[in-house]
Amino acid sequence: MLISFDNAAGRRAAASPPAPASRPRPARPESPADADPRAAELCEGLLRRSARIDPKFLYDAQGCVLFSAICELDEYYPTRTEREIFRSQREAIAQALPDPLQWVDLGCGDCAKSRDWLSHVGARRYLGVDIAAEWVTGAVASLGAQHPGIECVAVGADFTAGFDIRDRLGDVQALPPVLFYPGSSIGNFAPDVAVPMLAGFRRHLGPHGRLLISADLRKDTAVMKRAYADALGVTAAFNRNVLRVCNRLTGSDFRPENFLHQARFDEARSCIEMRLVAGSRQFVRIGGQLRVFEEGEAIVTEHSYKYTPERFGALLDEAGFSSHRMWTDPHGWFGVFLAQP
Ligand code: AVJ
């Protein structure tokens, strides 16, 4: 077993433009934003007229625990629906994959979703790719201990921008990669960002590789909304937690309890928009500046796009894939797509 680690996280943040300044900024005390590109990215988004936080910041240790709790909720259908599709269609999907193959787990986290696949596919190598640097190495090591016959590699990378791990794949003709991107995570990206991302995935595949990716499908609005505004308030806690992440990374002084969780479905864009709305006027110190949030003003924290099968297929076409198949559940709520270059 080989464990190696490249930290490519934070590249995009370093390349993003500086916060717009309407007036000369006073000399400010050194803030964490000066050193940490993630803090700089957070400040930039929060100081915009329409404040926003990239959803990747939702997943600190606390956020990951809360997201796991979301996945157990009755209202949150995606996790169990995907699990059921994988369970019932595993053989059919596995048959459509190259053999042997190298399994590339994008956003592997604790590697749990891949565990069920490894005994059904001809995997010679496993690459666990995740932005959460601290996590991956241990998770991949324990997977490797259970599969002594599979070469297991941990790769730290942010695949939201400039993702390229082709040098880690070796000869893709001999050992075709299957890029596994489950959980409908692609839904976090607007189509204009998703297409180049998918095209980037495609460039890793060689002639025989495949992309195995899931997308949440468009359905009754009430069902979708409930999934992001659950009765127990778990999603609200998950959303508010991002303000604690801001406080920790940027030194800001948000009071999370003063912001209300909101999830609405944007028909035109076909996405759930998750926001934090100020319950009363808030004065927040961010990156050496004072940002006022008026009562009712929102910080957008996440978009979760919902596709028809046709629309997601069109997205794969746009990204250069030549064909794809889809598996779904009896309600047609969730889609598992297998795309070929
Ligand atoms: C992890 C992006 C797939 O959009 O459904 C769940 C995140 N946010 N509840 C989703 C999420 C609020 C989730 N993804």
CSV table of C-alpha atoms and ligand atoms in Angstrom, one decimal:
chain,number,residue,atom,x,y,z
A,1,MET,CA,0.0,0.0,0.0
A,2,LEU,CA,1.2,3.4,-0.9
A,3,ILE,CA,0.1,6.6,0.7
A,4,SER,CA,1.1,9.9,-0.8
A,5,PHE,CA,-0.3,13.3,-0.5
A,6,ASP,CA,-0.3,16.4,-2.7
A,7,ASN,CA,-1.9,19.4,-1.4
A,8,ALA,CA,-3.4,21.3,-4.3
A,9,ALA,CA,-6.2,22.9,-2.2
A,10,GLY,CA,-6.6,26.6,-2.1
A,11,ARG,CA,-5.2,27.3,-5.6
A,12,ARG,CA,-8.4,29.0,-6.8
A,13,ALA,CA,-8.6,31.2,-3.7
A,14,ALA,CA,-5.1,32.5,-4.4
A,15,ALA,CA,-6.1,33.4,-7.9
A,16,SER,CA,-9.3,35.2,-7.1
A,17,PRO,CA,-9.5,38.9,-7.5
A,18,PRO,CA,-9.1,41.2,-4.4
A,19,ALA,CA,-12.2,42.5,-2.6
A,20,PRO,CA,-13.6,45.6,-4.3
A,21,ALA,CA,-12.9,48.7,-2.2
A,22,SER,CA,-15.1,51.7,-2.6
A,23,ARG,CA,-13.0,53.9,-0.5
A,24,PRO,CA,-9.3,53.8,0.6
A,25,ARG,CA,-9.0,51.2,3.3
A,26,PRO,CA,-7.5,52.3,6.6
A,27,ALA,CA,-4.4,50.5,7.8
A,28,ARG,CA,-5.8,47.5,9.5
A,29,PRO,CA,-4.5,45.2,12.1
A,30,GLU,CA,-3.0,42.0,10.7
A,31,SER,CA,-5.9,39.6,10.2
A,32,PRO,CA,-5.9,35.9,9.4
A,33,ALA,CA,-7.1,36.9,5.9
A,34,ASP,CA,-3.6,38.2,5.1
A,35,ALA,CA,-2.0,34.8,5.4
A,36,ASP,CA,-4.7,32.3,4.5
A,37,PRO,CA,-6.1,32.2,1.0
A,38,ARG,CA,-9.2,30.6,2.3
A,39,ALA,CA,-9.8,33.5,4.6
A,40,ALA,CA,-9.2,35.9,1.8
A,41,GLU,CA,-11.8,34.1,-0.3
A,42,LEU,CA,-14.3,34.2,2.5
A,43,CYS,CA,-13.8,37.9,3.2
A,44,GLU,CA,-14.1,38.7,-0.5
A,45,GLY,CA,-17.5,36.9,-0.7
A,46,LEU,CA,-18.8,38.4,2.5
A,47,LEU,CA,-17.9,42.0,1.6
A,48,ARG,CA,-19.7,41.9,-1.7
A,49,ARG,CA,-23.0,43.7,-2.1
A,50,SER,CA,-24.7,40.3,-2.3
A,51,ALA,CA,-22.8,38.4,0.3
A,52,ARG,CA,-22.0,34.8,-0.4
A,53,ILE,CA,-20.0,31.9,1.0
A,54,ASP,CA,-18.7,29.1,-1.1
A,55,PRO,CA,-20.4,25.8,0.0
A,56,LYS,CA,-17.0,24.1,0.4
A,57,PHE,CA,-16.7,26.1,3.7
A,58,LEU,CA,-19.7,24.2,5.1
A,59,TYR,CA,-17.6,21.1,5.7
A,60,ASP,CA,-15.3,21.6,8.6
A,61,ALA,CA,-15.3,18.9,11.3
A,62,GLN,CA,-18.6,20.1,12.8
A,63,GLY,CA,-20.1,20.6,9.4
A,64,CYS,CA,-19.2,17.0,8.3
A,65,VAL,CA,-20.9,15.6,11.4
A,66,LEU,CA,-24.0,17.7,10.7
A,67,PHE,CA,-24.0,16.7,7.1
A,68,SER,CA,-23.9,13.0,8.1
A,69,ALA,CA,-26.9,13.7,10.3
A,70,ILE,CA,-28.7,15.3,7.4
A,71,CYS,CA,-28.2,12.1,5.4
A,72,GLU,CA,-30.1,10.2,8.1
A,73,LEU,CA,-33.2,12.5,8.0
A,74,ASP,CA,-36.5,11.2,6.5
A,75,GLU,CA,-36.8,14.4,4.6
A,76,TYR,CA,-33.4,14.1,2.9
A,77,TYR,CA,-34.2,11.6,0.2
A,78,PRO,CA,-30.9,11.8,-1.9
A,79,THR,CA,-28.7,9.7,0.3
A,80,ARG,CA,-31.0,6.8,0.8
A,81,THR,CA,-32.3,6.9,-2.8
A,82,GLU,CA,-28.8,6.7,-4.2
A,83,ARG,CA,-27.9,3.9,-1.8
A,84,GLU,CA,-31.0,2.0,-3.0
A,85,ILE,CA,-30.1,2.5,-6.7
A,86,PHE,CA,-26.5,1.4,-6.0
A,87,ARG,CA,-27.8,-1.7,-4.1
A,88,SER,CA,-30.3,-2.8,-6.6
A,89,GLN,CA,-28.3,-1.9,-9.8
A,90,ARG,CA,-24.8,-2.8,-8.6
A,91,GLU,CA,-24.3,-5.8,-10.9
A,92,ALA,CA,-25.7,-4.0,-14.0
A,93,ILE,CA,-23.5,-1.0,-13.4
A,94,ALA,CA,-20.4,-3.1,-12.6
A,95,GLN,CA,-20.9,-5.0,-15.8
A,96,ALA,CA,-20.7,-1.8,-17.8
A,97,LEU,CA,-17.3,-0.9,-16.3
A,98,PRO,CA,-13.8,-1.8,-17.7
A,99,ASP,CA,-12.0,-4.7,-16.0
A,100,PRO,CA,-9.4,-4.3,-14.6
A,101,LEU,CA,-9.8,-0.7,-13.6
A,102,GLN,CA,-8.5,1.9,-11.2
A,103,TRP,CA,-11.1,3.4,-9.0
A,104,VAL,CA,-10.8,7.2,-8.5
A,105,ASP,CA,-13.0,8.3,-5.6
A,106,LEU,CA,-13.7,12.1,-5.9
A,107,GLY,CA,-14.5,13.6,-2.6
A,108,CYS,CA,-13.8,10.3,-0.9
A,109,GLY,CA,-14.2,11.5,2.7
A,110,ASP,CA,-14.2,8.3,4.8
A,111,CYS,CA,-14.3,6.1,1.7
A,112,ALA,CA,-17.6,4.5,2.8
A,113,LYS,CA,-19.4,4.7,-0.5
A,114,SER,CA,-16.5,3.0,-2.4
A,115,ARG,CA,-16.2,0.2,0.1
A,116,ASP,CA,-19.3,-1.5,-1.3
A,117,TRP,CA,-18.0,-1.3,-4.9
A,118,LEU,CA,-14.5,-2.6,-4.5
A,119,SER,CA,-15.6,-6.2,-4.1
A,120,HIS,CA,-17.8,-6.0,-7.2
A,121,VAL,CA,-15.4,-4.4,-9.7
A,122,GLY,CA,-11.9,-5.4,-10.9
A,123,ALA,CA,-10.1,-2.7,-9.0
A,124,ARG,CA,-6.3,-2.9,-9.1
A,125,ARG,CA,-5.8,0.6,-7.6
A,126,TYR,CA,-7.8,2.9,-5.5
A,127,LEU,CA,-7.2,6.7,-5.4
A,128,GLY,CA,-9.0,8.6,-2.7
A,129,VAL,CA,-9.2,12.3,-3.6
A,130,ASP,CA,-10.4,14.9,-1.2
A,131,ILE,CA,-9.9,18.5,-0.2
A,132,ALA,CA,-10.1,17.6,3.5
A,133,ALA,CA,-6.4,17.0,3.9
A,134,GLU,CA,-6.4,15.8,7.5
A,135,TRP,CA,-9.0,13.1,6.7
A,136,VAL,CA,-8.0,11.3,3.6
A,137,THR,CA,-4.7,9.8,4.6
A,138,GLY,CA,-6.1,7.9,7.5
A,139,ALA,CA,-9.3,6.8,5.7
A,140,VAL,CA,-7.4,5.5,2.7
A,141,ALA,CA,-4.9,3.7,4.9
A,142,SER,CA,-7.7,1.8,6.7
A,143,LEU,CA,-9.3,0.9,3.4
A,144,GLY,CA,-5.9,-0.3,2.1
A,145,ALA,CA,-5.5,-2.5,5.2
A,146,GLN,CA,-8.8,-4.2,4.3
A,147,HIS,CA,-7.8,-4.7,0.7
A,148,PRO,CA,-4.2,-5.8,0.6
A,149,GLY,CA,-4.5,-6.6,-3.1
A,150,ILE,CA,-5.4,-3.1,-4.1
A,151,GLU,CA,-2.8,-0.3,-4.3
A,152,CYS,CA,-4.4,2.5,-2.3
A,153,VAL,CA,-3.3,6.1,-2.8
A,154,ALA,CA,-4.5,9.3,-1.0
A,155,VAL,CA,-4.5,12.5,-3.0
A,156,GLY,CA,-5.3,15.9,-1.5
A,157,ALA,CA,-6.9,18.1,-4.2
A,158,ASP,CA,-9.6,20.7,-4.7
A,159,PHE,CA,-11.3,19.5,-7.9
A,160,THR,CA,-13.4,22.7,-8.2
A,161,ALA,CA,-10.6,24.4,-10.2
A,162,GLY,CA,-7.7,23.3,-12.3
A,163,PHE,CA,-8.1,19.7,-11.3
A,164,ASP,CA,-5.5,17.6,-12.9
A,165,ILE,CA,-4.2,14.4,-11.3
A,166,ARG,CA,-3.3,12.6,-14.6
A,167,ASP,CA,0.2,12.1,-13.5
A,168,ARG,CA,-1.1,10.0,-10.6
A,169,LEU,CA,-3.0,7.6,-13.0
A,170,GLY,CA,-0.1,6.1,-14.9
A,171,ASP,CA,-1.0,4.2,-18.1
A,172,VAL,CA,-4.7,4.8,-18.5
A,173,GLN,CA,-4.8,2.5,-21.6
A,174,ALA,CA,-3.6,-0.5,-19.6
A,175,LEU,CA,-5.6,0.4,-16.4
A,176,PRO,CA,-8.7,2.5,-17.3
A,177,PRO,CA,-9.8,4.9,-14.6
A,178,VAL,CA,-13.4,5.0,-13.3
A,179,LEU,CA,-14.0,8.4,-11.8
A,180,PHE,CA,-16.6,8.0,-9.1
A,181,TYR,CA,-18.4,11.2,-8.2
A,182,PRO,CA,-21.5,10.2,-6.1
A,183,GLY,CA,-23.8,12.1,-3.7
A,184,SER,CA,-25.1,14.5,-6.4
A,185,SER,CA,-22.2,16.8,-5.3
A,186,ILE,CA,-22.1,18.1,-8.9
A,187,GLY,CA,-25.3,19.9,-8.0
A,188,ASN,CA,-23.3,22.5,-6.0
A,189,PHE,CA,-22.0,23.9,-9.2
A,190,ALA,CA,-23.9,26.0,-11.6
A,191,PRO,CA,-24.0,24.5,-15.1
A,192,ASP,CA,-21.5,26.9,-16.5
A,193,VAL,CA,-19.0,25.7,-13.9
A,194,ALA,CA,-20.1,22.1,-14.0
A,195,VAL,CA,-19.4,21.7,-17.7
A,196,PRO,CA,-15.7,22.6,-17.6
A,197,MET,CA,-15.4,20.5,-14.4
A,198,LEU,CA,-16.9,17.5,-16.2
A,199,ALA,CA,-14.7,18.1,-19.2
A,200,GLY,CA,-11.7,18.1,-16.9
A,201,PHE,CA,-12.8,14.7,-15.5
A,202,ARG,CA,-13.1,13.4,-19.0
A,203,ARG,CA,-9.5,14.3,-19.8
A,204,HIS,CA,-8.5,11.8,-17.2
A,205,LEU,CA,-10.2,8.9,-18.7
A,206,GLY,CA,-8.2,7.8,-21.8
A,207,PRO,CA,-10.2,5.8,-24.3
A,208,HIS,CA,-11.7,3.2,-22.0
A,209,GLY,CA,-12.2,5.0,-18.7
A,210,ARG,CA,-15.7,6.0,-17.4
A,211,LEU,CA,-17.3,8.6,-15.2
A,212,LEU,CA,-19.8,7.3,-12.7
A,213,ILE,CA,-21.7,10.3,-11.4
A,214,SER,CA,-25.0,11.0,-9.7
A,215,ALA,CA,-27.3,13.9,-10.0
A,216,ASP,CA,-30.4,14.8,-8.1
A,217,LEU,CA,-33.4,15.0,-10.4
A,218,ARG,CA,-36.1,17.6,-10.6
A,219,LYS,CA,-39.3,16.6,-8.8
A,220,ASP,CA,-42.2,18.0,-6.8
A,221,THR,CA,-41.1,21.3,-5.3
A,222,ALA,CA,-42.4,20.5,-1.8
A,223,VAL,CA,-40.4,17.3,-1.7
A,224,MET,CA,-37.2,19.2,-2.6
A,225,LYS,CA,-37.8,22.0,-0.2
A,226,ARG,CA,-38.5,19.7,2.7
A,227,ALA,CA,-35.1,18.1,2.1
A,228,TYR,CA,-33.4,21.4,2.8
A,229,ALA,CA,-35.7,22.7,5.6
A,230,ASP,CA,-36.1,19.7,7.8
A,231,ALA,CA,-38.4,19.7,10.9
A,232,LEU,CA,-35.5,19.1,13.3
A,233,GLY,CA,-33.5,22.0,12.1
A,234,VAL,CA,-30.4,19.9,11.3
A,235,THR,CA,-29.9,21.6,8.0
A,236,ALA,CA,-30.4,25.0,9.8
A,237,ALA,CA,-27.5,24.0,12.2
A,238,PHE,CA,-25.4,22.9,9.2
A,239,ASN,CA,-26.0,26.2,7.5
A,240,ARG,CA,-25.4,28.4,10.5
A,241,ASN,CA,-22.2,26.5,11.4
A,242,VAL,CA,-20.6,28.1,8.3
A,243,LEU,CA,-20.6,31.4,10.2
A,244,ARG,CA,-18.5,29.7,12.9
A,245,VAL,CA,-16.1,28.6,10.2
A,246,CYS,CA,-15.9,32.2,9.1
A,247,ASN,CA,-15.2,33.4,12.6
A,248,ARG,CA,-12.4,30.9,13.0
A,249,LEU,CA,-10.8,31.4,9.6
A,250,THR,CA,-11.1,35.2,9.3
A,251,GLY,CA,-11.4,36.4,12.8
A,252,SER,CA,-14.9,37.8,12.1
A,253,ASP,CA,-17.5,38.1,14.8
A,254,PHE,CA,-20.7,36.7,13.4
A,255,ARG,CA,-23.3,35.6,15.9
A,256,PRO,CA,-24.8,32.6,14.1
A,257,GLU,CA,-27.9,32.6,16.4
A,258,ASN,CA,-28.9,35.9,14.8
A,259,PHE,CA,-29.2,34.5,11.3
A,260,LEU,CA,-32.1,32.4,10.1
A,261,HIS,CA,-31.8,29.4,7.8
A,262,GLN,CA,-33.7,29.6,4.6
A,263,ALA,CA,-34.1,27.3,1.6
A,264,ARG,CA,-36.1,28.1,-1.5
A,265,PHE,CA,-36.4,26.6,-4.9
A,266,ASP,CA,-35.4,28.9,-7.8
A,267,GLU,CA,-37.6,27.7,-10.6
A,268,ALA,CA,-35.7,29.6,-13.3
A,269,ARG,CA,-32.3,28.2,-12.4
A,270,SER,CA,-33.8,24.9,-11.2
A,271,CYS,CA,-31.8,24.9,-7.9
A,272,ILE,CA,-32.4,25.0,-4.2
A,273,GLU,CA,-30.8,28.1,-2.8
A,274,MET,CA,-29.7,28.0,0.8
A,275,ARG,CA,-29.3,31.3,2.6
A,276,LEU,CA,-28.6,32.8,6.0
A,277,VAL,CA,-30.9,35.8,6.7
A,278,ALA,CA,-30.2,38.4,9.3
A,279,GLY,CA,-33.0,38.4,11.9
A,280,SER,CA,-32.1,41.9,12.8
A,281,ARG,CA,-29.5,44.5,11.8
A,282,GLN,CA,-26.1,43.0,12.3
A,283,PHE,CA,-22.7,44.7,12.5
A,284,VAL,CA,-20.0,42.3,11.7
A,285,ARG,CA,-16.2,42.9,11.7
A,286,ILE,CA,-14.8,41.1,8.6
A,287,GLY,CA,-11.2,41.3,7.4
A,288,GLY,CA,-10.6,44.6,9.1
A,289,GLN,CA,-13.8,46.2,7.8
A,290,LEU,CA,-17.2,46.6,9.3
A,291,ARG,CA,-20.0,45.0,7.3
A,292,VAL,CA,-23.6,45.9,8.1
A,293,PHE,CA,-26.2,43.3,7.3
A,294,GLU,CA,-29.7,44.9,7.3
A,295,GLU,CA,-32.6,43.0,8.8
A,296,GLY,CA,-33.7,40.5,6.2
A,297,GLU,CA,-30.5,40.7,4.2
A,298,ALA,CA,-29.2,37.3,3.0
A,299,ILE,CA,-25.9,35.5,2.7
A,300,VAL,CA,-26.1,32.9,0.0
A,301,THR,CA,-24.3,29.7,1.2
A,302,GLU,CA,-25.2,27.0,-1.3
A,303,HIS,CA,-26.9,26.1,-4.6
A,304,SER,CA,-28.1,22.6,-5.2
A,305,TYR,CA,-29.1,22.2,-8.9
A,306,LYS,CA,-31.8,19.7,-9.8
A,307,TYR,CA,-31.8,18.3,-13.3
A,308,THR,CA,-34.1,16.4,-15.6
A,309,PRO,CA,-32.4,13.3,-17.1
A,310,GLU,CA,-32.4,15.1,-20.5
A,311,ARG,CA,-30.8,18.2,-19.0
A,312,PHE,CA,-28.1,16.3,-17.2
A,313,GLY,CA,-27.4,14.3,-20.3
A,314,ALA,CA,-27.0,17.5,-22.3
A,315,LEU,CA,-24.5,18.7,-19.7
A,316,LEU,CA,-22.5,15.5,-20.2
A,317,ASP,CA,-22.7,16.0,-24.0
A,318,GLU,CA,-21.5,19.6,-23.6
A,319,ALA,CA,-18.5,18.3,-21.6
A,320,GLY,CA,-17.5,16.2,-24.5
A,321,PHE,CA,-18.8,12.7,-23.4
A,322,SER,CA,-19.9,10.6,-26.4
A,323,SER,CA,-22.6,8.7,-24.7
A,324,HIS,CA,-24.1,7.8,-21.3
A,325,ARG,CA,-26.6,5.6,-19.5
A,326,MET,CA,-28.7,6.3,-16.5
A,327,TRP,CA,-30.1,4.3,-13.6
A,328,THR,CA,-32.9,5.7,-11.4
A,329,ASP,CA,-35.3,4.8,-8.6
A,330,PRO,CA,-39.0,3.9,-9.1
A,331,HIS,CA,-40.0,7.6,-8.4
A,332,GLY,CA,-37.4,8.9,-10.8
A,333,TRP,CA,-36.1,11.1,-8.0
A,334,PHE,CA,-32.3,10.5,-8.4
A,335,GLY,CA,-30.1,9.6,-11.3
A,336,VAL,CA,-26.9,7.6,-11.5
A,337,PHE,CA,-25.1,8.3,-14.8
A,338,LEU,CA,-22.3,6.3,-16.4
A,339,ALA,CA,-20.6,8.4,-19.1
A,340,GLN,CA,-18.0,7.4,-21.6
A,341,PRO,CA,-15.5,9.6,-23.3
B,1,AVJ,C1,-23.6,17.4,-0.6
B,1,AVJ,C2,-24.1,19.1,-2.2
B,1,AVJ,C3,-25.1,16.9,-2.4
B,1,AVJ,O1,-26.9,19.7,-2.2
B,1,AVJ,O2,-28.0,18.1,-1.3
B,1,AVJ,C4,-27.5,18.9,2.0
B,1,AVJ,C5,-25.5,19.4,0.5
B,1,AVJ,N1,-26.9,21.0,1.7
B,1,AVJ,N2,-28.3,19.7,2.7
B,1,AVJ,C6,-27.0,18.7,-1.4
B,1,AVJ,C7,-26.6,19.7,1.4
B,1,AVJ,C8,-28.0,20.9,2.5
B,1,AVJ,C9,-25.8,18.3,-0.6
B,1,AVJ,N3,-24.6,18.0,-1.4
